[in-house]
Tab-separated table of C-alpha atoms and ligand atoms in Angstrom:
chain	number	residue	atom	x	y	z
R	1	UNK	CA	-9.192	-17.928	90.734
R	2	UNK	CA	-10.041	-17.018	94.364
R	3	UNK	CA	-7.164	-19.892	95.835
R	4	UNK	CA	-4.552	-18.402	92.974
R	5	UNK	CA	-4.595	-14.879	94.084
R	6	UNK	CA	-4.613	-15.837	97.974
R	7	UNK	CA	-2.617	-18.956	98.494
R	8	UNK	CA	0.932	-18.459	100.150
R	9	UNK	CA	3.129	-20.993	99.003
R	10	UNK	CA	7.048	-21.263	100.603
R	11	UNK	CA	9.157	-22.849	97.629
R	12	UNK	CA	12.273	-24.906	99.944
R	13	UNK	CA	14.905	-24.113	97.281
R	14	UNK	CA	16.908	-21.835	94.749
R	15	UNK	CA	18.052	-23.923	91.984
R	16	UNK	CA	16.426	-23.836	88.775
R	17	UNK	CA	13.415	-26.235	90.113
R	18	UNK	CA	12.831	-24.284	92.961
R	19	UNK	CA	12.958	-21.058	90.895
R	20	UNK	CA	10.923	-22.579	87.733
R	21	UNK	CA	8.029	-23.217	90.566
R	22	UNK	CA	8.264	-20.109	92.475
R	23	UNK	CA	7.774	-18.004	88.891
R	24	UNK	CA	4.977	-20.236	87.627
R	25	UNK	CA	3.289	-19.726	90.664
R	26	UNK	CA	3.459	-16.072	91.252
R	27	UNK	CA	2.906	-15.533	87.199
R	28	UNK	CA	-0.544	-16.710	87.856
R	29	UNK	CA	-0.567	-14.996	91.234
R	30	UNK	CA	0.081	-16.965	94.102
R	31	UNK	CA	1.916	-15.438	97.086
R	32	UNK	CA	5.101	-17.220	97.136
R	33	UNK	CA	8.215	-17.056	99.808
R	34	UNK	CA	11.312	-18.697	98.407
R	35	UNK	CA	13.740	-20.180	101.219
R	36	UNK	CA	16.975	-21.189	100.210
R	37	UNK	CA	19.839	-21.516	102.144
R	38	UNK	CA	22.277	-21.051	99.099
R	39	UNK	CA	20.821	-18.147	97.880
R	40	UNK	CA	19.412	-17.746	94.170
R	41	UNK	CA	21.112	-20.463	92.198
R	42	UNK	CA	21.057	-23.350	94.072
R	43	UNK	CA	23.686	-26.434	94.694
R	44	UNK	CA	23.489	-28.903	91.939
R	45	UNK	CA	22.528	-26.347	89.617
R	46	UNK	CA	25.587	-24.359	89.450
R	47	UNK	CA	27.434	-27.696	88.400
R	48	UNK	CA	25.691	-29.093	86.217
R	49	UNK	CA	26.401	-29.543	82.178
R	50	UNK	CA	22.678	-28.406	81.347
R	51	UNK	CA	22.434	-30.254	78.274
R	52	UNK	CA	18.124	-29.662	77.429
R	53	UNK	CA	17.661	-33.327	75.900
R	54	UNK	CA	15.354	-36.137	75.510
R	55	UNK	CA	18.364	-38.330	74.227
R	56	UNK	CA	18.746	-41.967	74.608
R	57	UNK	CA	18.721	-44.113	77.403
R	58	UNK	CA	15.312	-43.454	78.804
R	59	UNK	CA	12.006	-45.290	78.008
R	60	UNK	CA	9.366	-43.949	75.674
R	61	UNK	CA	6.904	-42.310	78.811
R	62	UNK	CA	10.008	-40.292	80.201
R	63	UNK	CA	10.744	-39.349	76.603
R	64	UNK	CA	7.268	-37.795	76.374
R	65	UNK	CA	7.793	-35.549	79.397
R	66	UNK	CA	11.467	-34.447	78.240
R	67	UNK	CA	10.192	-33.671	74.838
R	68	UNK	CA	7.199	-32.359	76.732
R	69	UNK	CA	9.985	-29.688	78.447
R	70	UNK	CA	12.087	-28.730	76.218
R	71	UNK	CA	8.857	-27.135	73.931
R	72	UNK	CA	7.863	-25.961	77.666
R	73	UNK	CA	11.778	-24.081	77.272
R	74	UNK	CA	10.427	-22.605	74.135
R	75	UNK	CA	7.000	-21.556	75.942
R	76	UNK	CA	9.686	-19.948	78.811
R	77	UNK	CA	11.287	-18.376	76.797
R	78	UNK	CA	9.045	-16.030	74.714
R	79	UNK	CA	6.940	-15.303	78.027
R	80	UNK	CA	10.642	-14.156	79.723
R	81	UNK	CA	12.628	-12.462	76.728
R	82	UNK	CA	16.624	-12.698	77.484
R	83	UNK	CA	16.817	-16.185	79.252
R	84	UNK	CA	20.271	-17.631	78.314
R	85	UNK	CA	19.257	-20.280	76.312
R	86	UNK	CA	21.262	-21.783	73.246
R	87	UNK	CA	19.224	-24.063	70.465
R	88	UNK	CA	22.878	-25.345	69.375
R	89	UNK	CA	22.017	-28.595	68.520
R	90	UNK	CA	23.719	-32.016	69.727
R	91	UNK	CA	26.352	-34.382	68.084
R	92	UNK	CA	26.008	-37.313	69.563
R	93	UNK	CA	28.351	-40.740	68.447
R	94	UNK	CA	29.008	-41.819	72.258
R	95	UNK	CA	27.231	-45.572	71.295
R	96	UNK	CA	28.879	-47.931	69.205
R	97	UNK	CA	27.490	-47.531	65.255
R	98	UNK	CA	24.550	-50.706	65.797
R	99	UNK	CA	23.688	-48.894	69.160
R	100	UNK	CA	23.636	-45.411	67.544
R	101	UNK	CA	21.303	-46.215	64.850
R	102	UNK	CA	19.232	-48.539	67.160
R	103	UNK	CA	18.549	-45.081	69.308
R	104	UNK	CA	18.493	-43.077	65.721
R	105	UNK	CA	15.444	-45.703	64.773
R	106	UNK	CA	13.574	-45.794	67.837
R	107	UNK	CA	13.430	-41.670	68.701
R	108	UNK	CA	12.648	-40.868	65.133
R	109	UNK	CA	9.929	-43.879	65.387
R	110	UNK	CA	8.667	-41.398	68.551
R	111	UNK	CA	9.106	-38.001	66.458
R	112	UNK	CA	12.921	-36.940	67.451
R	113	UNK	CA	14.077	-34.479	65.143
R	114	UNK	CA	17.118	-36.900	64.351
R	115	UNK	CA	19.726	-36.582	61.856
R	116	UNK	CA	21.833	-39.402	60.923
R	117	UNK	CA	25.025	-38.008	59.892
R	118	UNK	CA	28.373	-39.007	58.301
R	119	UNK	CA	31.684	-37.801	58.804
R	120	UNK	CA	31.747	-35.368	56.160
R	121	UNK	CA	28.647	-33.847	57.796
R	122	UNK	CA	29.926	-34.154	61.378
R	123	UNK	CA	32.624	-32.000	59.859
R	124	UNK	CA	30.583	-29.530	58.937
R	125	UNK	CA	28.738	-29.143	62.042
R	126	UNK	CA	31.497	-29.000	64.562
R	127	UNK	CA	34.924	-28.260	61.997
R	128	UNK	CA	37.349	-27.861	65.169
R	129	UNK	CA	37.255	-31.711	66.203
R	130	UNK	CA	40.263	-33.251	65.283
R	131	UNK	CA	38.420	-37.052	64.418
R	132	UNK	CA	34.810	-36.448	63.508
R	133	UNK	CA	32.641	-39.386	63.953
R	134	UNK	CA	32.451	-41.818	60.796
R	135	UNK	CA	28.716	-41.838	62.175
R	136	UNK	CA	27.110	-39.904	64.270
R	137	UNK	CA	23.340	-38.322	64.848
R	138	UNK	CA	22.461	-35.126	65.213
R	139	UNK	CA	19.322	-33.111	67.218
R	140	UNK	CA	18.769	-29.753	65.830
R	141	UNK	CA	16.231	-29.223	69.031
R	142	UNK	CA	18.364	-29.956	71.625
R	143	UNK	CA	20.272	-26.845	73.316
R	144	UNK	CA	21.368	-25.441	77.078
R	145	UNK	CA	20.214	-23.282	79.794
R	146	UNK	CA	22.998	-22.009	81.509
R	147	UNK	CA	22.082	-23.246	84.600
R	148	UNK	CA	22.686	-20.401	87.331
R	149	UNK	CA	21.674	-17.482	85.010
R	150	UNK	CA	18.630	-18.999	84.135
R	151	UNK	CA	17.494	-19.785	87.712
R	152	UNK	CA	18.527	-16.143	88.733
R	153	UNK	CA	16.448	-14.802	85.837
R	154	UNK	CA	13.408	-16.736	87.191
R	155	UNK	CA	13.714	-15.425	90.342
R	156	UNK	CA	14.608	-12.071	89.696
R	157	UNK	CA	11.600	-11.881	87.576
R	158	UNK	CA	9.234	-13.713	90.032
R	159	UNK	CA	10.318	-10.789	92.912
R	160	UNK	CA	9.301	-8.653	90.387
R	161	UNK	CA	5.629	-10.226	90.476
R	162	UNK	CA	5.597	-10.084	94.290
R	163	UNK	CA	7.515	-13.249	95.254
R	164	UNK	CA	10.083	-12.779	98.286
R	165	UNK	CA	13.297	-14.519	98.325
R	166	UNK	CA	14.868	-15.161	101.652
R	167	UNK	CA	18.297	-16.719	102.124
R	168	UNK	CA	17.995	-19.239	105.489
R	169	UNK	CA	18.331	-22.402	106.722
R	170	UNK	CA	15.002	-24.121	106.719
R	171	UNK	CA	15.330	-26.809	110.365
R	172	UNK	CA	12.262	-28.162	109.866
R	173	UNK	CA	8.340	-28.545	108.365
R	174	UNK	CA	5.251	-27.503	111.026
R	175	UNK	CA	3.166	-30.240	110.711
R	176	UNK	CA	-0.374	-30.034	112.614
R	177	UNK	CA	-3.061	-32.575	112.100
R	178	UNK	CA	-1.782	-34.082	109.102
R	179	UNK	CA	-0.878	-30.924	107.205
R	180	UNK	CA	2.693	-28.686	106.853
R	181	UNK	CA	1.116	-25.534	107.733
R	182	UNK	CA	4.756	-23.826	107.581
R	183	UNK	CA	8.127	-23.847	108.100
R	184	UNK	CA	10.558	-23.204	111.277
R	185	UNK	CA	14.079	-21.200	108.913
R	186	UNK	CA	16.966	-20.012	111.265
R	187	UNK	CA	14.509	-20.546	114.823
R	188	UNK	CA	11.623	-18.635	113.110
R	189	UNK	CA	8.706	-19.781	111.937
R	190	UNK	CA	6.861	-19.255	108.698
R	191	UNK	CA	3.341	-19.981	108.569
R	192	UNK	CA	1.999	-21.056	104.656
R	193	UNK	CA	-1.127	-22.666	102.559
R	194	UNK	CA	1.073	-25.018	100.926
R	195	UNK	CA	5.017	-25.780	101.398
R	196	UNK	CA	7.398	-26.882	98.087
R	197	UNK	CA	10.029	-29.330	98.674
R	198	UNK	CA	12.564	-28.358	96.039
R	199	UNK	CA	15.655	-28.741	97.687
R	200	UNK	CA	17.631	-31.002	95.611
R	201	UNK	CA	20.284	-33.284	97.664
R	202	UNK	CA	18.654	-31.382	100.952
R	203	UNK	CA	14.803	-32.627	99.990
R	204	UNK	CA	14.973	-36.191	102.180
R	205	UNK	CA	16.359	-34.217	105.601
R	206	UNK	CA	13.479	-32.121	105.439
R	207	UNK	CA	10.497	-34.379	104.666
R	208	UNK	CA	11.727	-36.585	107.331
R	209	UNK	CA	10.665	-33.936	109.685
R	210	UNK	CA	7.270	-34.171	108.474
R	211	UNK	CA	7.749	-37.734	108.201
R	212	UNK	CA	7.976	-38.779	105.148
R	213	UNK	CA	10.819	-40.789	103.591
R	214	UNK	CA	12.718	-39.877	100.571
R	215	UNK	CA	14.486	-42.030	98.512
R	216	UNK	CA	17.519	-40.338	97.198
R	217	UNK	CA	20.727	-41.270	95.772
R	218	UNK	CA	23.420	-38.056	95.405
R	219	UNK	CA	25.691	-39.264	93.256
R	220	UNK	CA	28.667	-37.306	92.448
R	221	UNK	CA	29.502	-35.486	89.008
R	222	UNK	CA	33.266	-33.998	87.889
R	223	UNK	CA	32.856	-31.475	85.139
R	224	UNK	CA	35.978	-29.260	83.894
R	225	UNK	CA	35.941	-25.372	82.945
R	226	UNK	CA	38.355	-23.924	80.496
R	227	UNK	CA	39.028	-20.083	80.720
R	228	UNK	CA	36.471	-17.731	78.188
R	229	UNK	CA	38.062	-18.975	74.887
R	230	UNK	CA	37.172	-18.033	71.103
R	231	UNK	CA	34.824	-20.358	69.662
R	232	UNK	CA	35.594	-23.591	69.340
R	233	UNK	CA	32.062	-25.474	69.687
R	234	UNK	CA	28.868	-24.751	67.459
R	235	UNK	CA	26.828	-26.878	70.034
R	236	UNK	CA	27.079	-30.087	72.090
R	237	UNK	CA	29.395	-32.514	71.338
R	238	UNK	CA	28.466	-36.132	72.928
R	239	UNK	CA	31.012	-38.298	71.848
R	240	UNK	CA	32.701	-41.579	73.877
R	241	UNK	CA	34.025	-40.535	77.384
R	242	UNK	CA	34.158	-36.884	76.593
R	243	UNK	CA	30.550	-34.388	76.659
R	244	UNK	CA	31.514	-31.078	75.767
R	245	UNK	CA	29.699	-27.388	74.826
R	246	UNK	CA	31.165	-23.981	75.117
R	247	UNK	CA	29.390	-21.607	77.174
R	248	UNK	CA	27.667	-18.192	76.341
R	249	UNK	CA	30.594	-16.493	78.409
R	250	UNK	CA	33.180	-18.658	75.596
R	251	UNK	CA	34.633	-21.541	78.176
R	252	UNK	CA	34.382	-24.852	77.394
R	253	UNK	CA	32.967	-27.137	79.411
R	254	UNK	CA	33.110	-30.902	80.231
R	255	UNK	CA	32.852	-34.402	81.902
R	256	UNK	CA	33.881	-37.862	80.825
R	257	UNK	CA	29.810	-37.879	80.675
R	258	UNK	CA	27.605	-34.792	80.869
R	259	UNK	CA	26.259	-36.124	83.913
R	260	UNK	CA	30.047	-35.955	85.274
R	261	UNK	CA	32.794	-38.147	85.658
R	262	UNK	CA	33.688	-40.236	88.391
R	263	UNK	CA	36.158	-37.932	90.636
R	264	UNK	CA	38.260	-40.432	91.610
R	265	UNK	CA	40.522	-40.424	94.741
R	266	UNK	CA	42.108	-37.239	93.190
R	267	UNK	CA	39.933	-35.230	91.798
R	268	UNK	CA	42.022	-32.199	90.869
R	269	UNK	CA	44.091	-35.205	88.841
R	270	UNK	CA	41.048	-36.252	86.940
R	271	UNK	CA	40.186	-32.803	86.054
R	272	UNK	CA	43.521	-32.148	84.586
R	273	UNK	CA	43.882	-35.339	82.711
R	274	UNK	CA	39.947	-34.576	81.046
R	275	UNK	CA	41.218	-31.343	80.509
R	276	UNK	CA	44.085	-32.666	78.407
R	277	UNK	CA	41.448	-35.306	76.918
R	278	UNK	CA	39.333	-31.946	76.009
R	279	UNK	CA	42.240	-29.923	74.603
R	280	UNK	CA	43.184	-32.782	72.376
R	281	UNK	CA	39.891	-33.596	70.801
R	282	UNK	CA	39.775	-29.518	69.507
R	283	UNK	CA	41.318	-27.937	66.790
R	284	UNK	CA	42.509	-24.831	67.642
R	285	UNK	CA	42.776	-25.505	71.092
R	286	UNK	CA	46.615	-24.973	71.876
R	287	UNK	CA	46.009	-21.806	74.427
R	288	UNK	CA	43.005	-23.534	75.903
R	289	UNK	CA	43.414	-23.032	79.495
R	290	UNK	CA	42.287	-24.695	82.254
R	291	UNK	CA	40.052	-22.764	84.879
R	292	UNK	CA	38.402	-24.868	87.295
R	293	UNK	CA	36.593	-27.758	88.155
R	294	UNK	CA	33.388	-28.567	89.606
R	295	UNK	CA	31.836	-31.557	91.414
R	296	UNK	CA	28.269	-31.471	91.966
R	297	UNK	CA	26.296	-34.257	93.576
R	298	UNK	CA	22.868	-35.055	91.823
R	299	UNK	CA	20.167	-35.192	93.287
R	300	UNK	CA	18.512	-38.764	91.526
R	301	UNK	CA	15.750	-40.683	93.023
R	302	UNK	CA	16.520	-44.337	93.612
R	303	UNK	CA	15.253	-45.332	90.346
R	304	UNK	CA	16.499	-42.771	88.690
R	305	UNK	CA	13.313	-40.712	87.589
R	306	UNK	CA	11.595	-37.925	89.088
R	307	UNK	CA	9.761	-37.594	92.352
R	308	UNK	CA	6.667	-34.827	91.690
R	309	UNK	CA	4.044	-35.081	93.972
R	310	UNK	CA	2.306	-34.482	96.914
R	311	UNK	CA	3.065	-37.013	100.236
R	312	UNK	CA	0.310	-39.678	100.893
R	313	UNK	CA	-1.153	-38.670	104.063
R	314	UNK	CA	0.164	-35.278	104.653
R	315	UNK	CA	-1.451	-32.584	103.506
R	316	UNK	CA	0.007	-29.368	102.418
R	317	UNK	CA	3.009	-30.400	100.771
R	318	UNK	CA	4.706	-30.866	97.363
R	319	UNK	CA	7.886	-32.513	96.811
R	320	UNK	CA	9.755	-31.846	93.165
R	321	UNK	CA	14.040	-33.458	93.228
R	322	UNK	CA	15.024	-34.992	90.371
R	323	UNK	CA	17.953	-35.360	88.011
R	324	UNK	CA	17.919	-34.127	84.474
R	325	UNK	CA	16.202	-30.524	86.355
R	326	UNK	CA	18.046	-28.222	83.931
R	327	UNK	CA	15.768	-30.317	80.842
R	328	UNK	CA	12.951	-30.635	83.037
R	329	UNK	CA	12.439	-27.411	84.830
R	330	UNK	CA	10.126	-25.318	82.430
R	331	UNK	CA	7.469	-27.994	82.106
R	332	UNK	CA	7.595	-29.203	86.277
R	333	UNK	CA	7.004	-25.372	87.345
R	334	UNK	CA	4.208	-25.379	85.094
R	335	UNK	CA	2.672	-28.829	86.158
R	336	UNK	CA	3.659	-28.169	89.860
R	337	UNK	CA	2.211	-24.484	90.099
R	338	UNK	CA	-1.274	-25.895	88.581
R	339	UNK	CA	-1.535	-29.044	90.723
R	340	UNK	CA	-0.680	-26.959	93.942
R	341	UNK	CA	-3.238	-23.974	92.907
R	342	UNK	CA	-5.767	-26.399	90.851
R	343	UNK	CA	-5.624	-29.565	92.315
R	344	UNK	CA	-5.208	-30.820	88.439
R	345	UNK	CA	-2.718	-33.577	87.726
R	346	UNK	CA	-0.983	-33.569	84.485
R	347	UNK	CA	-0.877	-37.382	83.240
R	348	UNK	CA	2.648	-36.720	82.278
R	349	UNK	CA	3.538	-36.612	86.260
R	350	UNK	CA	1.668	-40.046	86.347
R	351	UNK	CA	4.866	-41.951	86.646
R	352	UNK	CA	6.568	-39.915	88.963
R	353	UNK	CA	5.056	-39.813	92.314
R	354	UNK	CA	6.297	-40.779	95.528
R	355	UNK	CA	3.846	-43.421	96.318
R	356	UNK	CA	5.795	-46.188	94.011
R	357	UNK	CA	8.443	-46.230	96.536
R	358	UNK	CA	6.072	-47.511	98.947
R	359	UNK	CA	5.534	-51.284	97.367
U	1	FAD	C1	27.645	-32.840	87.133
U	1	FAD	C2	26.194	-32.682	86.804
U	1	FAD	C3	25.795	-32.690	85.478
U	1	FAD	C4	24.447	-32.571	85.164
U	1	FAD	N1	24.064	-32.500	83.851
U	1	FAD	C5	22.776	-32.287	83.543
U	1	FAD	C6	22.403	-32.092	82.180
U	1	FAD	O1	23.244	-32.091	81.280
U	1	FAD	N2	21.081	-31.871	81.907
U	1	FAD	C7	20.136	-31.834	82.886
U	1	FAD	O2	18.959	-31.652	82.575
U	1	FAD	N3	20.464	-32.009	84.189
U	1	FAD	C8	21.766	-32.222	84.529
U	1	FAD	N4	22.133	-32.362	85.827
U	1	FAD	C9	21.092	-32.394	86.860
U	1	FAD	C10	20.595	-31.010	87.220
U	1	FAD	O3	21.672	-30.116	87.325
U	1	FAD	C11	19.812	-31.101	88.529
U	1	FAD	O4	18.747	-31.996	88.344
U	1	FAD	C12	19.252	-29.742	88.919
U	1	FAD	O5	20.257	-28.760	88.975
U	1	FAD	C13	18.568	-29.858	90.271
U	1	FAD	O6	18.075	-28.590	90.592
U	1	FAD	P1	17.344	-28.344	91.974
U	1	FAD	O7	16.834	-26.954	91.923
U	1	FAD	O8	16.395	-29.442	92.223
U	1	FAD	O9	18.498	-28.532	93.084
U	1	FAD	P2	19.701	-27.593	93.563
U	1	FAD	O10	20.293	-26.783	92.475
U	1	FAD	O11	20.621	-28.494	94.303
U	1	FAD	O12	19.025	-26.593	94.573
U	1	FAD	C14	18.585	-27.029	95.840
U	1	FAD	C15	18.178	-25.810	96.624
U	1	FAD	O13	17.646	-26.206	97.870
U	1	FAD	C16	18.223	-25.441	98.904
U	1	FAD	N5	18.176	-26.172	100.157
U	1	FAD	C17	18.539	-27.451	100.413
U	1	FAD	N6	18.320	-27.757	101.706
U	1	FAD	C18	17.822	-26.627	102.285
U	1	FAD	C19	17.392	-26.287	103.593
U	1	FAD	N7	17.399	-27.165	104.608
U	1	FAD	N8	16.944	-25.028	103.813
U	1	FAD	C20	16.887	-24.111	102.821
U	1	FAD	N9	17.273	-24.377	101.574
U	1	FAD	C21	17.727	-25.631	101.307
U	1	FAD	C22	19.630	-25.176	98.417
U	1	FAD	O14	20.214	-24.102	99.126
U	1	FAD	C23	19.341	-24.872	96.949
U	1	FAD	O15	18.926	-23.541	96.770
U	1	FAD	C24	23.483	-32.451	86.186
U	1	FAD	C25	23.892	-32.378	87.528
U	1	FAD	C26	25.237	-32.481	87.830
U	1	FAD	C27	25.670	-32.350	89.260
């Protein structure tokens, strides 16, 4: 108890990782500093689909710690009343029919709330689409965070608690003997216990300053924004080449995938012809108007999985960049903020530190 009440801890970051750390840490009373050179909201975060999933594609140990989050949402959310989260529920036919009900077999095998539907169904759940799915499967559970709200929220709340949020540059770690004992933001220098790396596409350039190497890929992401519409959209629709939600604020969003589309050469071309794509796929959609698009660049390890952990041989500081941070966020401010002030491990994180990049 003595270490949680007196450790300073800088957080390197905004987004919703940074901020999902910063307010687990000062809820159990940690002095924290948050540096972000973006201000509260980060860079990634404010383009991202946020799509709170433990969908296909992943094997059964990343499962468990998506699953693991998205209850960790629910914990969030009843200790912060008024996040903007949606439970809407996903449609999901974006596999061909043996594929779908290969990923329908396996999840429920691992306790997905699936729900094989049929067309007639589909129809039901989202009646705008102009071709519902003959087949299709369908996850109550899954929802959205929308993304910038939700990180402001945190970090509103966590100045609340005592945190302090400072918008700056951060050039580089203070390392002395083998420890970060601070940071050096805008010429000045910012002495700490422990130092959080949570700075997204930004995490490698500053580690390398401590010495330590990152491996990060940032690969780009095209989503499109209609203007606030009426509603459309019940929840997520994940169907081939086209990921789509409305938001809280009534626009509808999406990507040829919702981790983005490709941009292309012309990116403004490949938003309008998605946008069409979007339009198209809706009933009701003839004033649908285009807004704007986005591309963010994800910040995705090189094997695609998270990187939570402390730095073999430095002491003093805690790297958290990942992909999939909008799903994962609740649960790695949890584990994070009691590994930095405990020292315990949650086996989830087993997987995900940065010593298997060494090999
Ligand atoms: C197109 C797209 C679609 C996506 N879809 C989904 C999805 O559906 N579901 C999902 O779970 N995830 C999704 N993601 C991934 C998710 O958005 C990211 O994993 C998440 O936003 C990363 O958050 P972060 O806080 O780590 O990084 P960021 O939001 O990038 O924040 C990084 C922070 O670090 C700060 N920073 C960086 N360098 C410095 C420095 N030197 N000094 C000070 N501050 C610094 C920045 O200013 C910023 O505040 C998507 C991402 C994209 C781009």
């Amino acid at each position: 108890m003595e270490n949680r009440v007196t450790k300073h801890v800088i957080v390197i970051g905004a987004g919703i990782i940074g901020a999902s750390i910063a307010w687990h840490l000062t809820r159990v009373g940690a002095r924290v500093t948050v540096v972000s050179e973006s201000g509260a909201g980060g860079v990634a975060t404010p383009n991202s689909f946020a799509w709170i999933n433990a969908s296909w594609g992943n094997p059964e140990v990343y499962f468990r710690l998506r699953i693991r989050a998205m209850a960790e949402w629910q914990r969030l959310a009843n200790e912060l009343p008024g996040l903007p989260l949606a439970w809407c529920g996903g449609l999901c036919f974006d596999l061909p029919p043996d594929r779908l009900e290969a990923y329908a077999a396996e999840h429920s095998s691992w306790g997905y709330g699936i729900e094989r539907v049929d067309r007639e169904r589909a129809a039901q759940i989202e009646p705008n689409l102009v071709v519902p799915p003959d087949f299709a499967v369908h996850v109550a559970e899954e929802g959205v965070a929308e993304p910038v709200a939700t990180a402001k929220a945190l970090l509103a709340d966590a100045e609340q608690r005592g945190a302090q949020v400072i918008v700056g540059a951060v050039d580089r770690l203070i390392l002395s003997d083998g420890k970060v004992t601070g940071v050096i933001v805008s010429g000045e220098t910012i002495g700490a216990d422990e130092v959080v790396v949570a700075a997204g596409a930004g995490a490698p350039a500053i580690v390398a300053t401590a010495g330590v190497k990152l491996p990060l890929d940032t690969p780009p992401g095209l989503i499109v924004h209609s203007r606030p519409y009426r509603k459309l959209l019940n929840g997520l629709v994940l169907a081939e080449r086209l990921h789509m939600r409305q938001s809280a604020e009534g626009r509808i969003i999406a990507g040829s995938d919702f981790a983005g589309g490709d941009p292309g050469e012309n990116p403004e071309a490949t938003a309008r012809d998605l946008f069409a794509l979007t339009k198209a796929a809706l009933r009701g959609a003839e004033g649908l108007e285009f807004d704007f698009h986005t591309v963010g660049y994800r910040p995705t390890p090189a094997d695609g999985f998270p990187i939570v952990s402390r730095a073999a041989g430095v002491g003093g500081l805690y790297i958290a960049v990942m992909h999939s941070g909008i799903t994962l966020a609740p649960a790695i401010g949890l584990f994070a903020a009691r590994e930095i002030l405990e020292g315990e491990r949650n086996a989830l994180l087993a997987p995900y530190g940065l010593e298997r990049f060494a090999q």
